[in-house]
CSV table of C-alpha atoms in Angstrom, one decimal:
chain,number,residue,atom,x,y,z
R,1,MET,CA,50.0,38.3,-157.5
R,2,ASN,CA,51.1,40.1,-160.5
R,3,LEU,CA,49.0,42.1,-163.0
R,4,ASP,CA,49.4,39.4,-165.7
R,5,GLN,CA,47.7,36.8,-163.4
R,6,THR,CA,45.0,39.2,-162.5
R,7,GLN,CA,44.3,40.0,-166.2
R,8,ALA,CA,44.3,36.2,-167.1
R,9,ALA,CA,41.9,35.5,-164.2
R,10,SER,CA,39.6,38.3,-165.3
R,11,LEU,CA,39.5,36.9,-168.9
R,12,HIS,CA,38.7,33.4,-167.6
R,13,LEU,CA,35.9,34.9,-165.4
R,14,ASP,CA,34.5,36.7,-168.4
R,15,ARG,CA,34.5,33.5,-170.4
R,16,ALA,CA,32.9,31.6,-167.5
R,17,THR,CA,30.2,34.2,-167.3
R,18,ALA,CA,29.5,34.0,-171.0
R,19,ALA,CA,29.3,30.2,-170.9
R,20,PHE,CA,27.0,30.3,-167.8
R,21,ASN,CA,24.7,32.7,-169.5
R,22,ALA,CA,24.6,30.4,-172.5
R,23,GLN,CA,23.6,27.5,-170.3
R,24,GLN,CA,27.0,25.7,-170.8
R,25,ALA,CA,27.6,24.7,-167.2
R,26,ASP,CA,30.7,22.5,-167.9
R,27,ALA,CA,32.5,25.2,-169.8
R,28,ALA,CA,31.6,27.8,-167.3
R,29,TRP,CA,32.9,25.6,-164.5
R,30,ASN,CA,36.2,25.0,-166.2
R,31,HIS,CA,36.9,28.7,-166.9
R,32,LEU,CA,35.8,29.5,-163.3
R,33,ARG,CA,38.3,27.1,-161.7
R,34,ARG,CA,41.1,28.5,-163.8
R,35,ALA,CA,40.2,32.0,-162.7
R,36,LEU,CA,40.1,31.0,-159.0
R,37,ASN,CA,43.4,29.2,-159.3
R,38,LEU,CA,45.0,32.3,-160.6
R,39,CYS,CA,43.2,34.7,-158.2
R,40,PRO,CA,41.5,33.0,-155.3
R,41,ASP,CA,40.2,36.3,-153.8
R,42,LEU,CA,38.5,37.5,-157.1
R,43,ALA,CA,35.1,38.6,-155.9
R,44,GLY,CA,33.3,38.2,-159.2
R,45,ALA,CA,34.5,34.6,-159.4
R,46,ARG,CA,33.2,33.7,-156.0
R,47,ILE,CA,29.8,35.2,-156.9
R,48,LEU,CA,29.7,33.3,-160.2
R,49,GLU,CA,30.7,30.1,-158.3
R,50,ALA,CA,27.7,30.6,-156.0
R,51,ARG,CA,25.4,31.2,-158.9
R,52,ILE,CA,26.5,27.9,-160.6
R,53,HIS,CA,26.1,25.9,-157.4
R,54,LEU,CA,22.6,27.3,-156.9
R,55,SER,CA,21.6,26.5,-160.5
R,56,CYS,CA,22.6,22.9,-159.8
R,57,ARG,CA,20.7,22.9,-156.5
R,58,ARG,CA,23.8,22.8,-154.3
R,59,PRO,CA,23.0,25.5,-151.7
R,60,ALA,CA,25.5,24.3,-149.0
R,61,GLN,CA,28.4,24.7,-151.5
R,62,ALA,CA,27.1,28.1,-152.5
R,63,LEU,CA,27.0,29.3,-148.9
R,64,ALA,CA,30.6,28.0,-148.3
R,65,GLY,CA,31.9,29.9,-151.3
R,66,LEU,CA,30.1,33.1,-150.1
R,67,ASP,CA,31.5,32.7,-146.6
R,68,ALA,CA,35.0,32.3,-148.1
R,69,LEU,CA,34.5,35.5,-150.1
R,70,VAL,CA,33.3,37.4,-147.0
R,71,GLN,CA,36.2,36.1,-144.9
R,72,ASP,CA,38.7,37.5,-147.5
R,73,GLN,CA,36.7,40.7,-148.2
R,74,PRO,CA,34.3,41.6,-145.2
R,75,GLU,CA,32.9,44.5,-147.1
R,76,GLN,CA,31.2,42.1,-149.5
R,77,ASN,CA,28.9,40.8,-146.8
R,78,ARG,CA,26.5,43.6,-147.3
R,79,ALA,CA,26.8,43.8,-151.1
R,80,PRO,CA,23.4,43.4,-152.8
R,81,GLU,CA,24.4,40.5,-155.0
R,82,VAL,CA,25.9,38.5,-152.1
R,83,CYS,CA,22.7,39.1,-150.0
R,84,LEU,CA,20.5,37.9,-152.8
R,85,LEU,CA,22.6,34.8,-153.4
R,86,ARG,CA,22.7,34.0,-149.7
R,87,ALA,CA,18.9,34.4,-149.5
R,88,GLN,CA,18.5,32.0,-152.5
R,89,ALA,CA,20.7,29.4,-150.9
R,90,LEU,CA,18.7,29.7,-147.6
R,91,LEU,CA,15.5,29.2,-149.5
R,92,GLN,CA,16.8,26.1,-151.2
R,93,LEU,CA,17.8,24.8,-147.8
R,94,GLY,CA,14.2,25.3,-146.6
R,95,GLN,CA,15.1,28.2,-144.2
R,96,SER,CA,12.5,30.7,-145.4
R,97,ASP,CA,12.4,32.6,-142.1
R,98,ALA,CA,16.2,33.3,-142.3
R,99,ALA,CA,15.9,34.3,-146.0
R,100,THR,CA,13.0,36.6,-145.2
R,101,GLY,CA,15.0,38.4,-142.5
R,102,LEU,CA,17.9,38.8,-144.8
R,103,LEU,CA,15.7,40.2,-147.6
R,104,GLU,CA,13.9,42.6,-145.2
R,105,ASP,CA,17.3,43.9,-144.1
R,106,PHE,CA,18.3,44.3,-147.7
R,107,ALA,CA,15.1,46.2,-148.5
R,108,ARG,CA,15.8,48.6,-145.6
R,109,ARG,CA,19.3,49.3,-146.7
R,110,PHE,CA,18.4,49.7,-150.4
R,111,PRO,CA,14.9,51.1,-150.5
R,112,ASP,CA,15.0,51.8,-154.2
R,113,ASP,CA,15.9,48.2,-155.2
R,114,VAL,CA,12.8,46.3,-156.4
R,115,ARG,CA,14.5,42.8,-156.2
R,116,PRO,CA,14.1,42.1,-152.4
R,117,TRP,CA,10.4,43.1,-152.6
R,118,ARG,CA,9.8,40.7,-155.5
R,119,TRP,CA,11.4,37.9,-153.5
R,120,LEU,CA,9.5,38.8,-150.4
R,121,ALA,CA,6.2,38.8,-152.3
R,122,GLY,CA,7.0,35.4,-153.7
R,123,ILE,CA,7.9,33.9,-150.3
R,124,HIS,CA,4.7,35.3,-148.6
R,125,LEU,CA,2.5,34.2,-151.5
R,126,GLU,CA,4.0,30.7,-151.2
R,127,HIS,CA,3.2,30.6,-147.5
R,128,ASP,CA,-0.3,32.1,-148.0
R,129,CYS,CA,0.5,35.2,-145.9
R,130,ALA,CA,-1.8,37.6,-147.8
R,131,PRO,CA,-1.3,40.9,-145.8
R,132,GLN,CA,2.5,40.6,-146.0
R,133,ALA,CA,2.4,39.6,-149.7
R,134,LEU,CA,0.1,42.6,-150.4
R,135,GLU,CA,2.5,45.0,-148.7
R,136,ALA,CA,5.5,43.6,-150.7
R,137,LEU,CA,3.6,43.8,-154.0
R,138,HIS,CA,2.6,47.4,-153.3
R,139,GLN,CA,6.3,48.2,-152.9
R,140,VAL,CA,7.0,46.4,-156.2
R,141,LEU,CA,4.4,48.5,-157.9
R,142,ARG,CA,5.8,51.7,-156.3
R,143,LEU,CA,9.3,50.9,-157.7
R,144,ALA,CA,8.0,49.4,-161.0
R,145,PRO,CA,4.7,51.0,-161.8
R,146,GLY,CA,4.5,49.2,-165.2
R,147,ASP,CA,4.6,45.7,-163.7
R,148,PRO,CA,1.3,44.0,-164.8
R,149,ALA,CA,1.9,40.8,-162.8
R,150,ALA,CA,2.2,42.7,-159.5
R,151,ARG,CA,-1.0,44.6,-160.3
R,152,ARG,CA,-2.9,41.5,-161.0
R,153,LEU,CA,-1.6,39.8,-157.9
R,154,ILE,CA,-2.6,42.8,-155.8
R,155,GLU,CA,-6.1,42.6,-157.2
R,156,ASP,CA,-6.3,38.9,-156.6
R,157,LEU,CA,-5.2,39.3,-152.9
R,158,GLY,CA,-7.4,42.4,-152.6
R,159,ALA,CA,-10.4,40.3,-153.7
R,160,ARG,CA,-9.8,38.0,-150.7
R,161,ILE,CA,-9.2,40.8,-148.2
R,162,HIS,CA,-11.3,43.7,-149.5
R,163,PRO,CA,-13.6,42.2,-152.2
R,164,THR,CA,-16.0,45.1,-152.5
R,165,ILE,CA,-13.3,47.8,-152.9
R,166,THR,CA,-11.4,45.6,-155.4
R,167,ALA,CA,-14.6,45.0,-157.4
R,168,ASP,CA,-15.2,48.8,-157.7
R,169,ALA,CA,-11.6,49.3,-158.8
R,170,LEU,CA,-11.9,46.5,-161.4
R,171,LEU,CA,-15.1,48.0,-162.7
R,172,ARG,CA,-13.6,51.4,-163.1
R,173,ARG,CA,-10.6,50.1,-165.0
R,174,ALA,CA,-12.7,47.9,-167.2
R,175,GLN,CA,-14.7,50.9,-168.2
R,176,ARG,CA,-11.6,53.0,-169.0
R,177,GLN,CA,-9.8,50.2,-170.9
R,178,PRO,CA,-12.2,47.5,-172.1
R,179,SER,CA,-10.5,44.2,-171.9
R,180,PRO,CA,-12.1,40.7,-171.9
R,181,LEU,CA,-9.9,39.5,-169.0
R,182,GLU,CA,-10.7,42.7,-166.9
R,183,HIS,CA,-14.4,42.3,-167.5
R,184,LEU,CA,-14.3,38.6,-166.6
R,185,ARG,CA,-12.4,39.2,-163.4
R,186,ALA,CA,-14.8,42.0,-162.5
R,187,ALA,CA,-17.8,39.8,-163.2
R,188,ARG,CA,-16.6,37.0,-161.0
R,189,LEU,CA,-15.7,39.3,-158.2
R,190,LEU,CA,-19.1,41.0,-158.4
R,191,VAL,CA,-20.8,37.6,-158.1
R,192,GLN,CA,-18.6,36.9,-155.1
R,193,VAL,CA,-19.8,40.0,-153.3
R,194,GLY,CA,-23.4,39.5,-154.3
R,195,ARG,CA,-23.8,42.3,-156.9
R,196,LEU,CA,-25.4,40.0,-159.4
R,197,ARG,CA,-27.0,42.6,-161.7
R,198,GLU,CA,-23.7,44.4,-162.3
R,199,ALA,CA,-22.1,41.0,-162.9
R,200,LEU,CA,-24.8,40.1,-165.4
R,201,ASP,CA,-24.0,43.3,-167.3
R,202,GLN,CA,-20.3,42.2,-167.5
R,203,TYR,CA,-21.3,38.8,-168.9
R,204,LEU,CA,-23.6,40.5,-171.5
R,205,TRP,CA,-20.5,42.5,-172.7
R,206,LEU,CA,-18.3,39.5,-172.7
R,207,THR,CA,-20.6,37.1,-174.5
R,208,ALA,CA,-21.3,39.7,-177.2
R,209,GLY,CA,-17.6,39.5,-178.3
R,210,HIS,CA,-16.8,35.9,-177.2
R,211,GLY,CA,-19.8,33.9,-178.3
R,212,GLU,CA,-17.7,30.8,-179.0
R,213,ASP,CA,-16.2,30.4,-175.5
R,214,ALA,CA,-18.3,27.5,-174.1
R,215,ALA,CA,-17.0,27.9,-170.6
R,216,LEU,CA,-17.9,31.6,-170.6
R,217,LEU,CA,-21.4,30.9,-172.0
R,218,GLU,CA,-22.0,28.2,-169.3
R,219,GLU,CA,-20.8,30.5,-166.6
R,220,ALA,CA,-23.0,33.3,-167.8
R,221,GLY,CA,-26.0,30.9,-168.1
R,222,ALA,CA,-25.6,29.8,-164.6
R,223,LEU,CA,-25.7,33.4,-163.3
R,224,ALA,CA,-28.7,34.2,-165.4
R,225,ASP,CA,-30.5,31.1,-164.1
R,226,GLN,CA,-29.6,32.1,-160.5
R,227,MET,CA,-31.2,35.5,-161.1
R,228,GLY,CA,-34.3,34.1,-162.6
R,229,GLU,CA,-33.5,35.4,-166.1
R,230,ASP,CA,-34.8,32.2,-167.8
R,231,TYR,CA,-34.6,33.5,-171.4
R,232,LEU,CA,-31.0,34.6,-171.1
R,233,ALA,CA,-30.0,31.4,-169.3
R,234,ARG,CA,-31.5,29.3,-172.0
R,235,HIS,CA,-30.0,31.4,-174.8
R,236,TRP,CA,-26.5,31.2,-173.4
R,237,LEU,CA,-26.7,27.5,-172.5
R,238,MET,CA,-28.1,26.5,-175.8
R,239,ALA,CA,-25.2,28.3,-177.5
R,240,ALA,CA,-22.8,26.4,-175.2
R,241,VAL,CA,-24.4,23.0,-176.1
R,242,ALA,CA,-24.2,23.8,-179.8
R,243,LEU,CA,-20.4,24.3,-179.7
R,244,LYS,CA,-18.5,21.1,-180.6
R,245,ARG,CA,-15.6,21.7,-178.3
R,246,SER,CA,-17.7,22.5,-175.2
R,247,ASN,CA,-18.1,20.4,-172.1
R,248,GLN,CA,-21.6,19.5,-173.3
R,249,ALA,CA,-22.4,17.3,-170.3
R,250,GLY,CA,-22.2,20.3,-167.9
R,251,ALA,CA,-24.1,22.6,-170.3
R,252,LEU,CA,-26.8,20.0,-170.8
R,253,ARG,CA,-27.3,19.5,-167.1
R,254,ARG,CA,-27.5,23.2,-166.5
R,255,LEU,CA,-29.9,23.7,-169.4
R,256,ALA,CA,-32.2,20.9,-168.1
R,257,CYS,CA,-32.2,22.5,-164.6
R,258,VAL,CA,-33.1,25.9,-166.1
R,259,HIS,CA,-36.2,24.3,-167.7
R,260,LEU,CA,-37.0,22.7,-164.3
R,261,HIS,CA,-36.8,26.1,-162.6
R,262,ALA,CA,-39.0,27.7,-165.3
R,263,GLY,CA,-41.7,24.9,-165.0
R,264,SER,CA,-41.0,23.6,-168.6
R,265,PHE,CA,-40.9,20.0,-167.4
R,266,ALA,CA,-41.2,18.3,-170.8
R,267,ALA,CA,-38.2,20.3,-172.1
R,268,ALA,CA,-36.3,19.5,-169.0
R,269,ALA,CA,-37.0,15.7,-169.5
R,270,PHE,CA,-35.8,16.0,-173.1
R,271,TRP,CA,-32.4,17.5,-172.0
R,272,PHE,CA,-32.0,15.0,-169.2
R,273,TRP,CA,-32.7,12.3,-171.8
R,274,ARG,CA,-30.0,13.8,-174.0
R,275,LEU,CA,-27.6,13.8,-171.1
R,276,ALA,CA,-28.5,10.1,-170.2
R,277,ARG,CA,-27.6,9.1,-173.7
R,278,ARG,CA,-24.1,10.4,-173.1
R,279,GLY,CA,-23.7,7.9,-170.3
R,280,ASP,CA,-24.5,10.0,-167.2
R,281,PRO,CA,-26.3,7.8,-164.7
R,282,GLN,CA,-27.4,10.9,-162.6
R,283,ALA,CA,-29.4,12.1,-165.6
R,284,HIS,CA,-31.9,9.3,-165.1
R,285,ALA,CA,-32.9,11.0,-161.9
R,286,GLY,CA,-33.8,14.2,-163.8
R,287,LEU,CA,-35.6,12.1,-166.4
R,288,PHE,CA,-37.6,10.5,-163.7
R,289,VAL,CA,-38.6,13.8,-162.1
R,290,GLY,CA,-39.5,15.3,-165.5
R,291,ALA,CA,-41.5,12.3,-166.5
R,292,LEU,CA,-43.5,12.4,-163.2
R,293,LEU,CA,-44.3,16.1,-163.6
R,294,THR,CA,-45.5,15.6,-167.1
R,295,GLY,CA,-47.7,12.6,-166.2
R,296,ARG,CA,-45.6,10.1,-168.3
R,297,ARG,CA,-45.6,7.2,-165.8
R,298,ARG,CA,-44.2,4.6,-168.2
R,299,LEU,CA,-41.2,6.8,-168.9
R,300,ALA,CA,-40.8,7.4,-165.2
R,301,GLN,CA,-40.8,3.7,-164.6
R,302,ARG,CA,-38.1,3.1,-167.2
R,303,ALA,CA,-36.0,6.0,-165.7
R,304,ALA,CA,-36.5,4.5,-162.2
R,305,GLN,CA,-35.3,1.1,-163.5
R,306,ALA,CA,-32.2,2.7,-165.0
R,307,LEU,CA,-31.5,4.5,-161.7
R,308,ALA,CA,-31.7,1.2,-159.8
R,309,ARG,CA,-29.2,-0.4,-162.2
R,310,HIS,CA,-26.6,2.4,-161.9
R,311,LEU,CA,-27.0,3.9,-158.4
R,312,SER,CA,-27.3,2.6,-154.9
R,313,ARG,CA,-30.4,3.4,-152.8
R,314,GLN,CA,-28.6,6.2,-150.9
R,315,GLU,CA,-27.2,7.7,-154.2
R,316,ARG,CA,-30.7,7.6,-155.8
R,317,ARG,CA,-32.2,9.4,-152.8
R,318,ALA,CA,-29.6,12.1,-152.8
R,319,ALA,CA,-29.9,12.6,-156.6
R,320,LEU,CA,-33.7,12.8,-156.4
R,321,THR,CA,-33.7,15.2,-153.4
R,322,ALA,CA,-31.4,17.6,-155.2
R,323,LEU,CA,-33.4,17.5,-158.4
R,324,TRP,CA,-36.7,17.9,-156.6
R,325,ARG,CA,-35.3,21.0,-155.0
R,326,GLU,CA,-34.5,22.2,-158.5
R,327,ALA,CA,-38.0,21.4,-159.7
R,328,ALA,CA,-39.8,23.0,-156.8
R,329,ALA,CA,-39.5,26.5,-158.2
R,330,GLY,CA,-41.0,25.4,-161.6
R,331,ILE,CA,-43.8,23.6,-159.8
R,332,GLU,CA,-44.8,26.8,-158.0
R,333,LEU,CA,-44.6,28.8,-161.2
R,334,ALA,CA,-46.7,26.3,-163.0
R,335,ARG,CA,-49.3,26.4,-160.2
R,336,THR,CA,-49.3,30.2,-160.4
R,337,ARG,CA,-49.7,30.3,-164.2
R,338,CYS,CA,-52.3,27.6,-164.5
R,339,GLY,CA,-54.1,27.7,-161.2
R,340,ALA,CA,-53.7,23.9,-161.0
R,341,ASP,CA,-51.2,21.6,-159.2
R,342,PRO,CA,-48.8,20.1,-161.8
R,343,ILE,CA,-48.0,17.2,-159.4
R,344,PRO,CA,-50.3,14.2,-160.1
R,345,SER,CA,-52.1,13.3,-156.9
R,346,GLY,CA,-50.8,9.7,-157.0
R,347,ASP,CA,-47.2,11.0,-156.8
R,348,ARG,CA,-47.6,13.6,-154.1
R,349,GLY,CA,-46.9,11.1,-151.2
R,350,LEU,CA,-43.6,10.1,-152.9
R,351,LEU,CA,-42.4,13.6,-153.6
R,352,ARG,CA,-43.5,15.5,-150.5
R,353,PRO,CA,-40.8,14.1,-148.2
R,354,LEU,CA,-38.1,15.0,-150.8
R,355,LEU,CA,-39.5,18.6,-150.8
R,356,ALA,CA,-39.5,18.8,-147.0
R,357,LYS,CA,-35.9,17.7,-146.9
R,358,ALA,CA,-35.0,20.3,-149.5
R,359,ARG,CA,-36.8,23.0,-147.4
R,360,THR,CA,-34.7,22.0,-144.4
R,361,THR,CA,-31.5,22.1,-146.3
R,362,LEU,CA,-32.3,25.5,-147.8
R,363,ALA,CA,-33.3,26.9,-144.4
R,364,GLY,CA,-29.9,26.0,-143.2
R,365,HIS,CA,-28.2,27.7,-146.2
R,366,ALA,CA,-30.3,30.8,-145.7
R,367,ARG,CA,-29.1,31.1,-142.1
R,368,GLN,CA,-25.5,30.6,-143.2
R,369,PHE,CA,-25.7,33.0,-146.2
R,370,PRO,CA,-28.4,35.6,-145.4
R,371,ARG,CA,-27.4,37.8,-148.3
R,372,ARG,CA,-27.9,35.2,-151.1
R,373,ALA,CA,-31.1,36.1,-152.9
R,374,ASP,CA,-31.2,32.8,-154.8
R,375,VAL,CA,-31.2,30.8,-151.5
R,376,GLN,CA,-34.0,32.9,-150.1
R,377,TYR,CA,-36.0,32.5,-153.3
R,378,HIS,CA,-35.7,28.7,-153.5
R,379,LEU,CA,-36.5,28.4,-149.8
R,380,ALA,CA,-39.7,30.4,-150.5
R,381,VAL,CA,-40.6,28.1,-153.3
R,382,CYS,CA,-40.2,25.0,-151.2
R,383,GLN,CA,-42.2,26.6,-148.3
R,384,SER,CA,-45.0,27.6,-150.7
R,385,ALA,CA,-45.2,24.1,-152.3
R,386,LEU,CA,-45.5,22.7,-148.7
R,387,GLY,CA,-48.4,25.2,-147.9
R,388,GLU,CA,-46.3,27.4,-145.6
R,389,VAL,CA,-47.6,30.6,-147.1
R,390,ALA,CA,-46.5,33.1,-144.4
R,391,GLN,CA,-43.0,31.7,-144.3
R,392,ALA,CA,-42.8,31.7,-148.1
R,393,ASN,CA,-43.9,35.3,-148.2
R,394,HIS,CA,-41.2,36.3,-145.8
R,395,ALA,CA,-38.5,34.5,-147.6
R,396,VAL,CA,-39.4,35.9,-151.1
R,397,GLU,CA,-39.6,39.4,-149.6
R,398,CYS,CA,-36.0,38.9,-148.3
R,399,ALA,CA,-34.9,37.8,-151.8
R,400,LEU,CA,-36.4,40.9,-153.4
R,401,ALA,CA,-34.9,43.2,-150.7
R,402,ILE,CA,-31.5,41.8,-151.6
R,403,ASN,CA,-32.1,41.9,-155.4
R,404,PRO,CA,-35.1,44.0,-156.4
R,405,ARG,CA,-34.7,42.9,-160.0
R,406,TYR,CA,-35.0,39.2,-159.3
R,407,ALA,CA,-37.6,38.3,-162.0
R,408,ALA,CA,-38.5,34.9,-160.7
R,409,ALA,CA,-38.8,36.1,-157.1
R,410,ARG,CA,-41.0,38.9,-158.3
R,411,ARG,CA,-43.3,36.4,-160.1
R,412,LEU,CA,-43.5,34.2,-157.0
R,413,TRP,CA,-44.3,37.2,-154.8
R,414,PHE,CA,-47.2,38.2,-157.1
R,415,GLY,CA,-48.5,34.6,-157.2
R,416,LEU,CA,-48.5,34.4,-153.4
R,417,ALA,CA,-50.3,37.7,-153.0
R,418,ARG,CA,-52.9,36.6,-155.5
R,419,ALA,CA,-53.4,33.3,-153.7
R,420,GLN,CA,-53.8,35.1,-150.4
R,421,ARG,CA,-56.4,37.5,-151.9
R,422,GLN,CA,-58.4,34.5,-153.4
R,423,ALA,CA,-58.2,32.7,-150.0
R,424,ALA,CA,-59.6,35.8,-148.3
């Protein structure tokens, strides 16, 4: 081969590369074929040929071209570009184990090249191999400290493997560099590890600057309700309901349940009525419970008729059981505040089996999640309503040991103590 042919082949290769980079596959292929016809052993042409085949999802042809290159020039077998292209072809063929081995060998031979570690991280993430993905991402961050995606993925995996340590790291960074996304991630992880008071502080910061984010307001309201912070929960959920673009059905249901928890049964019935007007058949169950607890028997009858039209017997029973569990805390609070039982005597026989079923369900949850203060609190509420004072006292003390600032649990504990003194 003379120099003139080599020069012409190189020119066609340059044009093919430019066309390929411009997403002009046909032009790139035409120039590439001319280059290979002039100079079949041109390494750059074989590499570009493999790239074009891979872009068209033809991994077998790409591997054949790379094998031809290595046969003519064996030293190319360990070249970084050839290794990466071969790994990509193997991945397209579904041979991820072979690709992983090739990339690991590449990473050992070129420890300062970030590319194999990025590929390994992607493969391990796709196969849900969290420890291996975490190791690869740490290597990416070592070689590219400014990579924000790698840092976020490390934190996401760390939240699954070491949630408490990751939560502390997120908190420290949120304090150094206040960012809504950092605060939101910290808040959610703190909820996950049971550090609810710190999570609530994060939501307070977030809602102060993002009061028009309905999903955020609903999320914050749900946490406040879980912690017994009735005023905060109502404030955030009312703001979410007021937003036109919000998922109002979800916010309305949460708001109604907050009023049930607080013993404001008339307000709960009103919000369930609003929800029922939006076409939610489950809302009639809440309206039924609220009407019973406020002594409005005719409204309760109409709600029961609507329930019968929309839901089967089993669905009605499940909906009423869930809502009675929600209302049990409010009933106990109302009894503590007023010294009288808010449940009409004629309805006690109907509601007591639902309360007993809720108590059994919550007892199972308490055994499964012993560090959930809200589960212990609601179990205590059900036990207290059923007259199981000693068991209720133990459960509410467990709730306060987990979260000493649990306002609703503290009120229930004082109410139980007062009732025991009066009985003595």
